[in-house]
Structure formats: structure tokens, C-alpha cells
C-alpha positions as a Markdown table, in Angstrom:
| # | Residue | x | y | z |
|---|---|---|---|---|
| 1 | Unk | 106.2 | 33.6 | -27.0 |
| 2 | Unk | 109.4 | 32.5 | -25.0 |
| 3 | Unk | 110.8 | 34.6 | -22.8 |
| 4 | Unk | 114.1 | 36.1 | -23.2 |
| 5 | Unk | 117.3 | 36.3 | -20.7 |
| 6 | Unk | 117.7 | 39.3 | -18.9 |
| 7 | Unk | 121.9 | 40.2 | -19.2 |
| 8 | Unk | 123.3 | 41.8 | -16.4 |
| 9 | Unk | 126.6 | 43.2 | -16.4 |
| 10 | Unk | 129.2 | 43.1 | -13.4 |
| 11 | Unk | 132.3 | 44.7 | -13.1 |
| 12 | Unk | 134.8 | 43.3 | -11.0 |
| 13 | Unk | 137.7 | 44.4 | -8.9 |
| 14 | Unk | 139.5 | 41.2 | -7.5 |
| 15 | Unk | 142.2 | 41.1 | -5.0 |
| 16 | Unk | 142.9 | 37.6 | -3.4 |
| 17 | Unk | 145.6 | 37.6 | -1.2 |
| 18 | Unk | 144.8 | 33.9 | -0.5 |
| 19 | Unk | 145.3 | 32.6 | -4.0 |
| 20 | Unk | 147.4 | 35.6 | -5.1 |
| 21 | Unk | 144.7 | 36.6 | -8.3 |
| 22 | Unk | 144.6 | 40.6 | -9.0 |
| 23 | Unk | 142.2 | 41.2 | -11.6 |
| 24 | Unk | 139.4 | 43.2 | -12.9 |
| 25 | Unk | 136.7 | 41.3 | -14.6 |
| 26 | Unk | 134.0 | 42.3 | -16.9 |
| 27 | Unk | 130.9 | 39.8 | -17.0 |
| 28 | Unk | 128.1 | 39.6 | -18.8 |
| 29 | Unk | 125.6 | 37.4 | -17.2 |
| 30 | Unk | 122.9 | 35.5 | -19.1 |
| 31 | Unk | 119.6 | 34.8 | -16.5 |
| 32 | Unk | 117.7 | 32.4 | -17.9 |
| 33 | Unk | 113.9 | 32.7 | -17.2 |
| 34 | Unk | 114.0 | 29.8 | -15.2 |
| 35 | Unk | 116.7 | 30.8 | -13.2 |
| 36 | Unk | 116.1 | 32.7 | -9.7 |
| 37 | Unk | 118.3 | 35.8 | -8.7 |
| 38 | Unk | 119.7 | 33.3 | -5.9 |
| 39 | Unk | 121.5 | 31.1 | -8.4 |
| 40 | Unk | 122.4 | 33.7 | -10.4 |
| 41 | Unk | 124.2 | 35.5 | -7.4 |
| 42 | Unk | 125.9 | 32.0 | -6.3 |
| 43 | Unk | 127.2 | 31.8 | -10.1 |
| 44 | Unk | 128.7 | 35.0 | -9.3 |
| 45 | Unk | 130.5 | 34.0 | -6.2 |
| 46 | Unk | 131.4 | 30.8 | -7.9 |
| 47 | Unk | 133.3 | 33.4 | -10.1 |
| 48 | Unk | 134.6 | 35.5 | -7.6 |
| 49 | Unk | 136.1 | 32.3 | -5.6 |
| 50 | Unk | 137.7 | 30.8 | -8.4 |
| 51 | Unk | 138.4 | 34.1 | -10.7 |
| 52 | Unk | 141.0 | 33.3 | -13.4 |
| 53 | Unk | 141.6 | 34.7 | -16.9 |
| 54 | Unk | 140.2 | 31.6 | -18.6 |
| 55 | Unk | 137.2 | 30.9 | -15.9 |
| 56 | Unk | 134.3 | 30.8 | -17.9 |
| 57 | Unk | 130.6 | 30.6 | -17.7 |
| 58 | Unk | 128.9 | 27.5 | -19.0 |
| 59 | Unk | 126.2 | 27.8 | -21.4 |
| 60 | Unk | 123.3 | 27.6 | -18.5 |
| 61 | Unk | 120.9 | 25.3 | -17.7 |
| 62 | Unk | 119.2 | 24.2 | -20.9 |
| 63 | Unk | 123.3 | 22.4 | -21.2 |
| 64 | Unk | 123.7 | 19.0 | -19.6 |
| 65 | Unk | 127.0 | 18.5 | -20.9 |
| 66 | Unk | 128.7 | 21.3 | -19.2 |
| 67 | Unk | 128.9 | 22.8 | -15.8 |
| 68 | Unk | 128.3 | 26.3 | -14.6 |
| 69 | Unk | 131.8 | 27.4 | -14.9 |
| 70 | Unk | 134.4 | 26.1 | -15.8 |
| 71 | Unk | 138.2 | 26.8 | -16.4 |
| 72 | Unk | 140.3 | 25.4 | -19.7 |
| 73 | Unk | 144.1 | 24.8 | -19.9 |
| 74 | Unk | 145.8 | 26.5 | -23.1 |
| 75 | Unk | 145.6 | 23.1 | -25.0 |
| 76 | Unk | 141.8 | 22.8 | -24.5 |
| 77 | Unk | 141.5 | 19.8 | -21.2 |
| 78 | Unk | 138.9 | 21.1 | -19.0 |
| 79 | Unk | 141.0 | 21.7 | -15.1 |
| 80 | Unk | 138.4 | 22.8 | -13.1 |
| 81 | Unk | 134.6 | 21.9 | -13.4 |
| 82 | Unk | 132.4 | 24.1 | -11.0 |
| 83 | Unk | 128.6 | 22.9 | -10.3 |
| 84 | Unk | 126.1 | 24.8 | -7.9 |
| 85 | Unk | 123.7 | 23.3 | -5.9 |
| 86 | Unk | 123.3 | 20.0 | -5.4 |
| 87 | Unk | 123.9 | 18.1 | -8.3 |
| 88 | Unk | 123.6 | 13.9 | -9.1 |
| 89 | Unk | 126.5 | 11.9 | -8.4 |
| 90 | Unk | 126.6 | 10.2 | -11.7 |
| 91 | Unk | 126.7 | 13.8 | -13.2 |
| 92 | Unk | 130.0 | 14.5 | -10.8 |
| 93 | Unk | 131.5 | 11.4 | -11.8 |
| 94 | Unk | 130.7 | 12.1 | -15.4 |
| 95 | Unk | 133.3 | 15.3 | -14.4 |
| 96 | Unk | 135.5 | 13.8 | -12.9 |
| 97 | Unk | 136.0 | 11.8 | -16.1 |
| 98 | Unk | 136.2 | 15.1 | -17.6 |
| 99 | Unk | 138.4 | 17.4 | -15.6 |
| 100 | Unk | 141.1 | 17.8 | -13.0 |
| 101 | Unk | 139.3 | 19.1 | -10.4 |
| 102 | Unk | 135.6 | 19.3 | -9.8 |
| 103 | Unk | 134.2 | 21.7 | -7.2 |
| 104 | Unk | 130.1 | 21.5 | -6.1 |
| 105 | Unk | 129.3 | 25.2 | -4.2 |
| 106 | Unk | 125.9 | 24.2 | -2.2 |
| 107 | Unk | 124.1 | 27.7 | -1.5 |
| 108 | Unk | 120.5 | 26.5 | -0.4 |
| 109 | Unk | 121.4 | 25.8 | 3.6 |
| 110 | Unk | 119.4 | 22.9 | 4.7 |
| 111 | Unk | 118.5 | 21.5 | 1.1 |
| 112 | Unk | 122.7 | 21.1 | 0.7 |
| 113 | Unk | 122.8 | 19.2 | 4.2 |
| 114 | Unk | 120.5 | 16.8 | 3.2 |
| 115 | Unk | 122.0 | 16.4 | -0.3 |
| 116 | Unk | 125.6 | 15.7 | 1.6 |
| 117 | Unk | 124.2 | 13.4 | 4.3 |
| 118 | Unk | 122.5 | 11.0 | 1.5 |
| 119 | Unk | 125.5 | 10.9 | -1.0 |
| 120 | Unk | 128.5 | 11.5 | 1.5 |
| 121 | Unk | 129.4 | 7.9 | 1.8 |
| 122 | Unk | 129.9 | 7.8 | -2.4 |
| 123 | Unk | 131.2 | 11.0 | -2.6 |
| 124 | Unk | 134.3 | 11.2 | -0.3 |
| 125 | Unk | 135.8 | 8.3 | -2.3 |
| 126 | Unk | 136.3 | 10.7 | -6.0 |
| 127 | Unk | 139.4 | 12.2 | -5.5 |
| 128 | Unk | 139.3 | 15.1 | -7.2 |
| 129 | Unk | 136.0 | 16.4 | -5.4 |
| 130 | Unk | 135.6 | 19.7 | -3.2 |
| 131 | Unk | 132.2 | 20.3 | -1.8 |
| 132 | Unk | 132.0 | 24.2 | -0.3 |
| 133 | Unk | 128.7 | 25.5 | 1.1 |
| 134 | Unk | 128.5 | 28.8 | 1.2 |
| 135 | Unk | 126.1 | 30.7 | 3.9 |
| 136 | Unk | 122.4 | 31.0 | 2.7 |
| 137 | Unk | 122.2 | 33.9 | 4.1 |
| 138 | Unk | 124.8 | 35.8 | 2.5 |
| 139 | Unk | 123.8 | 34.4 | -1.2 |
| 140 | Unk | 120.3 | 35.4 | -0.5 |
| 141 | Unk | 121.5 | 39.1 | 0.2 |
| 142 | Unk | 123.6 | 39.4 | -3.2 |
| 143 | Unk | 120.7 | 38.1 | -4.8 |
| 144 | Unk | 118.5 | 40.6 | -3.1 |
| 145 | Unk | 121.5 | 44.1 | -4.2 |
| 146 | Unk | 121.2 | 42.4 | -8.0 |
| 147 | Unk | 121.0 | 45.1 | -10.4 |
| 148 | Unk | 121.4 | 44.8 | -14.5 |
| 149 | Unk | 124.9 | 47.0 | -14.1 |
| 150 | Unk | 127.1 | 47.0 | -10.8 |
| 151 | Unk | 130.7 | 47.2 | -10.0 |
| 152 | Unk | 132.0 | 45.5 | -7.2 |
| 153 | Unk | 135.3 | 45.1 | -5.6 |
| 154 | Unk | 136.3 | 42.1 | -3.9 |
| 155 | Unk | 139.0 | 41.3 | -1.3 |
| 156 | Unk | 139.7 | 38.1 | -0.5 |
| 157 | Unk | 142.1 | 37.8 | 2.5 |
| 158 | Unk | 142.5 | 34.4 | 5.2 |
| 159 | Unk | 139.4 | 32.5 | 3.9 |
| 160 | Unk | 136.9 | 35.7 | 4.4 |
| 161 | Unk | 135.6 | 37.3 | 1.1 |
| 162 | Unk | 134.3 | 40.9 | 1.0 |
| 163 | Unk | 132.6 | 42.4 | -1.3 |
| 164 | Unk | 131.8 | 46.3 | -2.0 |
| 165 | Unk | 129.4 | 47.9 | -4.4 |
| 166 | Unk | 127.0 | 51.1 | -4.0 |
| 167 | Unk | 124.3 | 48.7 | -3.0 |
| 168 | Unk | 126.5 | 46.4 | -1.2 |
| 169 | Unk | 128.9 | 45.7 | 2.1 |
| 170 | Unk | 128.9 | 41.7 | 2.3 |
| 171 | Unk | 131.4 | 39.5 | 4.3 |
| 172 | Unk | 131.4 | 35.8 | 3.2 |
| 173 | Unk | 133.1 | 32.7 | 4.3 |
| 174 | Unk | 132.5 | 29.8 | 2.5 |
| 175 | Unk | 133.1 | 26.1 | 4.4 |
| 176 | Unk | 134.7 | 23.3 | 2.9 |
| 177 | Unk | 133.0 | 20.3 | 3.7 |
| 178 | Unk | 134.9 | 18.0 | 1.6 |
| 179 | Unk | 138.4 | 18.7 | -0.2 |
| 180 | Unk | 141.0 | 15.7 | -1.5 |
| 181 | Unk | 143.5 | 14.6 | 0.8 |
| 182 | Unk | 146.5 | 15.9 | 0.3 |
């Protein structure tokens, strides 16, 4: 018998001062069997980092051919191509055949420097690439508040994230390790 997802549900309240995005959010979340509460709470920053009306989930891991989230323009070109962890690099350059912009969001700590410090060198020279690593510690906290319904609200303000729930009083600030030149 294969085991089913378990669908969470997450309300969100997001103010980003930074990227000027005020928006509530209702997601559904699929977690695969396979998939540990960790990823599933850096999918959910992912979302809260890059919140937009047409920001959407990907369809998970049993789906090479598309990312974790990704964002559409109205005529259907994929803009913004959003991986987690550390993924190949002939899988990033597959997206950045694909799409605009492709951002990687390591969330693992040490596993994420050691996936930078083999494939830096290649990396740095796709244009379009971001690479933001976002503090283990914080990730492993969402993951541990997880609950199948929760409301959160979200401020995002100078490059510092907080996040607010009944379960919940987080402060996060993601690095960039890597963003195109300018």
C-alpha cells in the first residue's frame, strides 16, 4: 500500500516592505512521504521570500522537469525558477534555459557549503543565478512549529524576515552568496 501525502494548510499574512508585496496567501501544501518536515518548511520560506500572486508550487519531487516553485508571466514563459537544496548543475542550467531568473535556497548548513565550494567555479559564470542559504537553524525550528493548519503573519523589512503564528516567533535572515552582477 503507498502511502499518501499529508496536506497542510497555511495561511499567510505578508507584508514586505523590501520588495513592496502585501498579500494574504492561502496554501495548501502536499508532503510527500519522502519528504522531511525540514524541506517542507524551506518550501515555505521559499514562498514567503518570493510571495507573488502567480508563485506557484511545483508538482514535488517525483517531477524532474520542474522546480519547487516557480513563478509564470501572463503569456505562460516561466520568470523565476526556485530549487531547494543543493541541486546538479546541469539541472540549473537546464533552468536557465528555461526561465529568467533561477534562484537555489540552500537550507542544510554545512551540506550547502560543501555543495558551493565544489561547483562555485561553474556556477558564478550563469548569469541569471542567485544562490541564498538560509540559517539551518531557523528552517529546523519552522519545521519543528509545523502543524496541518497555521496562520502566520510575515514582515519582511531591511533583509530580516519575521514570522508570527500561535506556535511561532521566528527572525530570519537569509544570505546571498551569489546574485548576478548588476
Amino acid at each position: 500500500m503507498a502511502l499518501s501525502a499529508t496536506i497542510r494548510k497555511v495561511e499567510l499574512q505578508i507584508s514586505d516592505i523590501d520588495r513592496n508585496h502585501y498579500a494574504s496567501h492561502a496554501l495548501t501544501l502536499a508532503q510527500h512521504p519522502s519528504e522531511t518536515d525540514e524541506r517542507l518548511a524551506a518550501r515555505l520560506l521559499a514562498f514567503i521570500l518570493h510571495a507573488d500572486e502567480r508563485l506557484e508550487f511545483g508538482r514535488g519531487l517525483s517531477n524532474e522537469d520542474e522546480p519547487d516553485l516557480w513563478r509564470r508571466d501572463y503569456s505562460g514563459q516561466i520568470e523565476q525558477w526556485i530549487e531547494l537544496g543543493q541541486p546538479d548543475e546541469s539541472r540549473l542550467r537546464k533552468a536557465a534555459g528555461r526561465s529568467r531568473q533561477v534562484v537555489v535556497l540552500n537550507y542544510s548548513g554545512n551540506p550547502g557549503d560543501v555543495w558551493w565550494s565544489r561547483n562555485a567555479a561553474s556556477l558564478k559564470r550563469m548569469k541569471q543565478l542567485t544562490v541564498i542559504d538560509l540559517p539551518h537553524a531557523q528552517v529546523r525550528q519552522l519545521a519543528d512549529t509545523l502543524q496541518r493548519t497555521m496562520r502566520l503573519d510575515v514582515l519582511t523589512q531591511d533583509g530580516e524576515t519575521q514570522l508570527m503564528g500561535d506556535a511561532l516567533q521566528l527572525v530570519l535572515v537569509p544570505t546571498i552568496r551569489h546574485a548576478p552582477p548588476a
